[in-house]
Coordinates of C-alpha atoms in Angstrom, one line a residue:
X1 CA 0.1 6.5 58.0
X2 CA 2.7 8.4 56.0
X3 CA 4.9 5.3 56.1
X4 CA 2.1 3.1 54.7
X5 CA 1.5 5.6 51.9
X6 CA 5.2 5.6 51.0
X7 CA 5.4 1.8 51.0
X8 CA 2.2 1.6 49.0
X9 CA 3.6 4.0 46.4
X10 CA 6.9 2.2 46.1
X11 CA 4.9 -1.1 45.6
X12 CA 3.3 0.6 42.6
X13 CA 6.7 1.2 41.2
X14 CA 7.6 -2.5 41.4
X15 CA 9.9 -3.2 38.4
X16 CA 9.8 -6.0 36.0
X17 CA 12.8 -8.4 36.1
X18 CA 16.2 -6.7 36.5
X19 CA 17.0 -6.9 32.8
X20 CA 15.1 -7.6 29.6
X21 CA 16.1 -7.9 25.9
X22 CA 16.6 -4.4 24.4
X23 CA 16.0 -5.1 20.7
X24 CA 13.4 -4.1 18.2
X25 CA 12.4 -6.9 15.8
X26 CA 13.8 -6.5 12.3
X27 CA 11.3 -4.7 10.1
X28 CA 9.3 -3.3 13.0
X29 CA 7.8 0.2 12.5
X30 CA 9.6 3.3 13.7
X31 CA 8.5 4.7 17.1
X32 CA 5.3 6.8 16.9
X33 CA 5.2 10.6 17.2
X34 CA 5.8 11.6 20.8
X35 CA 2.7 12.7 22.5
X36 CA 3.9 13.2 26.1
X37 CA 7.7 13.3 26.0
X38 CA 9.6 16.2 24.5
X39 CA 12.2 15.3 21.9
X40 CA 15.6 16.4 23.4
X41 CA 17.4 19.1 21.6
X42 CA 20.6 17.1 21.9
X43 CA 20.6 13.3 22.2
X44 CA 24.3 13.1 23.2
X45 CA 25.5 14.4 26.6
X46 CA 29.3 15.0 26.8
X47 CA 30.9 14.7 30.2
X48 CA 34.1 13.7 32.1
X49 CA 34.9 11.0 34.5
X50 CA 34.2 12.2 38.1
X51 CA 31.8 14.9 36.9
X52 CA 28.0 15.2 37.4
X53 CA 26.0 14.7 34.2
X54 CA 22.2 15.1 33.5
X55 CA 20.4 13.2 30.8
X56 CA 17.3 15.3 29.8
X57 CA 13.8 13.8 29.8
X58 CA 10.9 16.3 30.1
X59 CA 7.2 15.7 29.8
X60 CA 4.9 18.0 27.8
X61 CA 1.8 16.7 29.7
X62 CA 1.1 14.5 32.7
X63 CA -1.1 11.5 31.8
X64 CA -3.0 9.8 34.6
X65 CA -1.4 6.9 36.3
X66 CA 1.9 7.1 34.4
X67 CA 5.4 5.9 35.3
X68 CA 8.7 7.0 33.9
X69 CA 11.4 4.2 33.7
X70 CA 15.1 4.9 33.1
X71 CA 17.2 2.1 31.8
X72 CA 20.7 1.5 30.2
X73 CA 21.7 -0.7 27.3
X74 CA 24.6 -2.9 28.4
X75 CA 26.8 -3.7 25.4
X76 CA 28.6 -6.6 27.1
X77 CA 25.4 -8.7 27.0
X78 CA 23.0 -6.7 24.8
X79 CA 20.5 -6.3 27.7
X80 CA 18.6 -3.4 29.2
X81 CA 19.2 -2.8 32.9
X82 CA 16.6 -0.7 34.9
X83 CA 18.1 2.2 36.8
X84 CA 15.1 4.2 38.2
X85 CA 11.3 4.2 38.1
X86 CA 9.1 7.1 39.2
X87 CA 5.4 7.9 39.3
X88 CA 6.0 11.6 39.7
X89 CA 5.7 11.5 43.5
X90 CA 8.0 8.7 44.5
X91 CA 10.9 7.0 42.9
X92 CA 12.9 3.8 43.3
X93 CA 16.5 3.1 42.2
X94 CA 17.8 -0.2 40.9
X95 CA 21.1 -1.8 40.2
X96 CA 24.8 -0.8 40.5
X97 CA 24.1 2.8 39.5
X98 CA 21.5 3.2 42.4
X99 CA 23.8 5.1 44.8
X100 CA 24.8 7.7 42.2
X101 CA 21.6 8.5 40.4
X102 CA 18.7 10.8 41.2
X103 CA 15.9 12.7 39.4
X104 CA 16.8 16.3 38.7
X105 CA 13.0 17.2 39.1
X106 CA 13.5 21.0 38.7
X107 CA 9.7 21.2 38.0
X108 CA 6.8 18.8 37.9
X109 CA 7.3 17.9 34.2
X110 CA 11.0 17.2 34.7
X111 CA 12.0 13.5 34.8
X112 CA 15.7 14.1 33.8
X113 CA 18.2 11.7 35.3
X114 CA 21.3 13.0 37.1
X115 CA 24.4 10.8 37.5
X116 CA 27.0 11.9 40.0
X117 CA 30.7 11.0 40.0
X118 CA 30.5 9.6 36.5
X119 CA 32.5 6.4 36.0
X120 CA 34.0 4.7 32.9
X121 CA 31.2 2.1 32.8
X122 CA 28.5 4.9 32.8
X123 CA 29.2 5.7 29.1
X124 CA 26.6 4.3 26.7
X125 CA 23.0 4.5 25.6
X126 CA 20.2 5.3 28.0
X127 CA 16.4 5.2 27.6
X128 CA 13.7 7.3 29.2
X129 CA 10.4 5.5 28.8
X130 CA 7.0 6.8 29.7
X131 CA 4.8 3.9 30.7
X132 CA 1.1 4.7 30.2
X133 CA -0.8 1.7 29.3
X134 CA -1.1 1.4 25.5
X135 CA 0.5 4.8 24.9
X136 CA 4.1 3.9 26.0
X137 CA 6.8 6.1 24.4
X138 CA 10.5 6.7 24.9
X139 CA 13.5 8.8 24.0
X140 CA 17.1 7.5 23.7
X141 CA 20.2 9.4 24.8
X142 CA 23.9 8.8 24.8
X143 CA 26.3 9.6 27.6
X144 CA 29.7 10.2 26.0
X145 CA 33.1 10.4 27.8
X146 CA 36.1 11.7 25.8
X147 CA 38.7 9.0 26.2
X148 CA 41.6 7.0 24.7
X149 CA 41.8 3.4 23.6
X150 CA 45.1 1.5 24.1
X151 CA 46.1 -2.1 23.3
X152 CA 47.3 -4.1 26.3
X153 CA 49.1 -7.4 26.8
X154 CA 50.6 -9.0 29.9
X155 CA 54.3 -9.5 30.7
X156 CA 54.3 -13.1 29.4
X157 CA 53.6 -12.0 25.8
X158 CA 50.8 -11.7 23.3
X159 CA 47.5 -13.6 23.1
X160 CA 47.4 -14.7 26.7
X161 CA 44.0 -13.4 27.8
X162 CA 40.6 -15.1 27.6
X163 CA 37.7 -12.6 27.7
X164 CA 37.4 -12.5 31.4
X165 CA 41.1 -12.1 32.0
X166 CA 41.2 -9.3 29.4
X167 CA 38.3 -7.5 31.2
X168 CA 40.0 -7.9 34.6
X169 CA 43.4 -6.7 33.1
X170 CA 41.9 -3.5 31.8
X171 CA 40.1 -2.8 35.1
X172 CA 43.4 -3.3 36.9
X173 CA 45.0 -0.5 34.7
X174 CA 42.3 2.1 35.5
X175 CA 40.3 1.4 32.3
X176 CA 37.7 -1.0 30.9
X177 CA 37.4 -3.1 27.8
X178 CA 36.6 -0.7 24.9
X179 CA 33.3 -0.8 22.9
X180 CA 33.4 -1.3 19.2
X181 CA 32.4 2.4 18.7
X182 CA 35.4 3.5 20.9
X183 CA 37.8 1.2 19.0
X184 CA 36.5 2.5 15.6
X185 CA 36.9 6.1 16.7
X186 CA 40.4 5.3 17.9
X187 CA 41.2 3.8 14.5
X188 CA 39.9 7.0 12.7
X189 CA 42.3 8.9 14.9
X190 CA 45.3 6.8 14.0
X191 CA 45.3 3.6 16.1
X192 CA 47.3 1.0 14.1
X193 CA 47.8 -2.3 15.8
X194 CA 48.5 -5.7 14.3
X195 CA 47.6 -7.9 17.3
X196 CA 43.9 -8.8 17.8
X197 CA 42.2 -8.0 21.0
X198 CA 39.0 -8.5 23.0
X199 CA 36.4 -5.7 23.3
X200 CA 33.5 -5.4 25.6
X201 CA 30.9 -7.3 23.7
X202 CA 33.1 -10.4 23.5
X203 CA 34.2 -9.9 19.9
X204 CA 37.8 -9.7 18.7
X205 CA 39.2 -7.0 16.4
X206 CA 42.4 -5.2 15.3
X207 CA 42.7 -1.7 13.7
X208 CA 44.9 -1.2 10.7
X209 CA 45.9 2.1 9.1
X210 CA 48.8 0.9 7.1
X211 CA 48.2 -2.4 5.3
X212 CA 51.2 -4.7 5.5
X213 CA 52.2 -8.3 5.1
X214 CA 52.2 -9.4 8.7
X215 CA 48.7 -7.9 9.3
X216 CA 46.6 -9.5 6.6
X217 CA 48.6 -8.5 3.6
X218 CA 49.0 -5.4 1.4
X219 CA 45.8 -6.1 -0.6
X220 CA 43.4 -5.8 2.4
X221 CA 42.1 -2.3 2.8
X222 CA 42.7 -0.3 6.0
X223 CA 40.0 -0.7 8.6
X224 CA 39.0 -2.4 11.9
X225 CA 39.5 -6.1 11.0
X226 CA 37.3 -8.5 12.9
X227 CA 37.5 -12.1 14.1
X228 CA 33.9 -11.9 15.2
X229 CA 32.6 -13.4 18.5
X230 CA 34.9 -15.9 20.1
X231 CA 34.8 -18.4 22.9
X232 CA 35.2 -16.3 26.1
X233 CA 36.7 -19.1 28.1
X234 CA 39.0 -20.9 25.6
X235 CA 40.1 -18.3 23.0
X236 CA 43.0 -16.1 23.9
X237 CA 44.0 -12.6 22.5
X238 CA 45.2 -9.3 23.8
X239 CA 42.8 -6.6 25.1
X240 CA 41.7 -3.1 23.8
X241 CA 41.2 -0.9 26.9
X242 CA 39.4 2.4 27.2
X243 CA 40.2 5.1 29.7
X244 CA 39.2 8.7 30.3
X245 CA 40.6 11.7 32.1
X246 CA 39.7 11.9 35.8
X247 CA 38.9 15.4 37.2
X248 CA 41.5 16.7 39.6
X249 CA 44.1 14.0 38.9
X250 CA 47.8 14.3 37.8
X251 CA 50.5 12.1 36.5
X252 CA 54.1 13.3 37.0
X253 CA 57.6 11.8 36.5
X254 CA 60.4 11.3 39.1
X255 CA 63.8 11.2 37.6
X256 CA 66.1 8.7 39.3
X257 CA 67.7 5.3 38.9
X258 CA 65.2 2.9 40.6
X259 CA 64.2 -0.7 40.5
X260 CA 60.5 -1.5 40.5
X261 CA 60.2 -1.7 44.3
X262 CA 62.0 1.6 44.8
X263 CA 59.9 3.2 42.2
X264 CA 56.7 2.4 44.1
X265 CA 58.2 3.7 47.3
X266 CA 59.4 6.9 45.6
X267 CA 55.8 7.7 44.6
X268 CA 54.5 6.9 48.1
X269 CA 57.1 9.2 49.6
X270 CA 55.4 12.0 47.7
X271 CA 51.9 11.0 48.8
X272 CA 51.2 9.4 45.4
X273 CA 50.9 5.9 43.9
X274 CA 52.8 4.5 41.0
X275 CA 50.8 5.2 37.9
X276 CA 48.8 2.6 36.1
X277 CA 49.0 2.2 32.3
X278 CA 45.5 3.7 31.7
X279 CA 46.5 6.7 33.9
X280 CA 49.6 7.3 31.8
X281 CA 47.6 7.1 28.5
X282 CA 45.1 9.6 29.9
X283 CA 47.8 12.0 31.0
X284 CA 49.4 11.7 27.5
X285 CA 46.1 12.2 25.7
X286 CA 44.4 14.9 27.9
X287 CA 47.3 16.7 29.7
X288 CA 49.8 16.5 26.8
X289 CA 52.4 14.8 29.1
X290 CA 55.5 14.5 27.0
X291 CA 58.8 13.0 28.3
X292 CA 61.6 11.0 26.7
X293 CA 62.3 9.2 30.0
X294 CA 61.3 5.7 30.5
X295 CA 59.5 5.1 33.8
X296 CA 58.1 2.2 35.8
X297 CA 54.3 1.7 35.9
X298 CA 52.2 -0.4 38.3
X299 CA 52.1 -3.5 36.1
X300 CA 55.9 -3.7 36.0
X301 CA 56.2 -2.3 32.5
X302 CA 58.4 0.7 31.5
X303 CA 56.9 3.3 29.2
X304 CA 57.1 7.0 28.2
X305 CA 54.6 9.4 26.6
X306 CA 55.5 11.4 23.5
X307 CA 53.2 14.2 22.2
X308 CA 55.8 15.9 20.0
X309 CA 57.7 13.2 18.1
X310 CA 61.5 13.8 17.7
X311 CA 64.4 11.8 16.6
X312 CA 66.0 11.4 20.0
X313 CA 62.8 10.1 21.6
X314 CA 62.4 6.8 19.8
X315 CA 62.4 8.2 16.3
X316 CA 58.8 7.2 15.4
X317 CA 56.9 9.8 13.4
X318 CA 53.6 9.7 15.4
X319 CA 52.7 10.7 19.0
X320 CA 52.0 7.9 21.4
X321 CA 53.0 6.0 24.5
X322 CA 56.2 4.1 23.8
X323 CA 57.0 0.9 25.7
X324 CA 60.3 -0.8 26.8
X325 CA 58.2 -3.9 27.7
X326 CA 58.6 -5.6 31.0
X327 CA 62.3 -5.4 32.1
X328 CA 63.6 -7.2 35.2
X329 CA 62.1 -5.6 38.2
X330 CA 65.6 -5.6 39.9
X331 CA 67.1 -3.2 37.3
X332 CA 67.9 0.2 38.8
X333 CA 67.7 1.9 35.5
X334 CA 64.5 3.9 35.3
X335 CA 62.5 6.7 36.9
X336 CA 58.9 6.3 37.8
X337 CA 55.5 7.8 36.8
X338 CA 53.4 8.7 39.8
X339 CA 49.6 9.3 40.0
X340 CA 47.8 11.7 42.4
X341 CA 44.0 11.4 42.4
X342 CA 41.4 13.9 43.6

């Protein structure tokens, strides 16, 4: 009998199709005053990768025969993906987030969503919608990860990635394609890069602080320049990747004269792995890793992180991760950067 009640209740939670267009028509009225949902005190929740985060959604009253639906706006395709639906007694999870989400449910009015082991792809805009016939209403919240954006190109030169290859390349370097908001924020913090790169929504941009001839000319104002949406299969550019600190992880340097194969083995000998580009950027940004020594990374590049610029460490005036490019993997010239996760 209990099993039949459970199955019956879950049937009541049957979701509409897995995704639907998340867009209000131009000129449509603003959402009505909330009758059942409390307006959250803070609409942005700040968290770290690997942490547990809770997006608040609390009811002020319990209408009859209601449901609460949690969903997430996916910037890569401008669609809304359902995460969880509850009727207050039972709930059902949907999609890739399913294993890592649950209702906080600290009291009977609490429909807040808890996400465990927060991942890079969890950042973004979420919606808590009360479904109650003609009186539907919702609140929107943003999950924000502090992170760093970096430009990335492969060993065979600039403008080699189509969109799908750029997306895969970022993922291989412990990162993901940046959103426009992440790229814009990085530009305000000093990212100046002349090569155009893909971002998550399939558009192509490049951020310029110092206007100069090879980057659109001196007359164009600084800003995030755009090529707009491009053909994801045919057009080729670099990538702008986004990564964030991972709780309990560490990047460190082994000083030696190693070729690429020896560098990987040196890290493994210490119970670590050779660091990926995103992991080095994260250590530079969040752990203030500062070394003048070039070291091998997992993609075969040689880089070094500088937080305090000085003449003998490249001579450039700004902090950053410097690159020696992709030297021959047989050269026994460099140390290596190793990564230890939690």
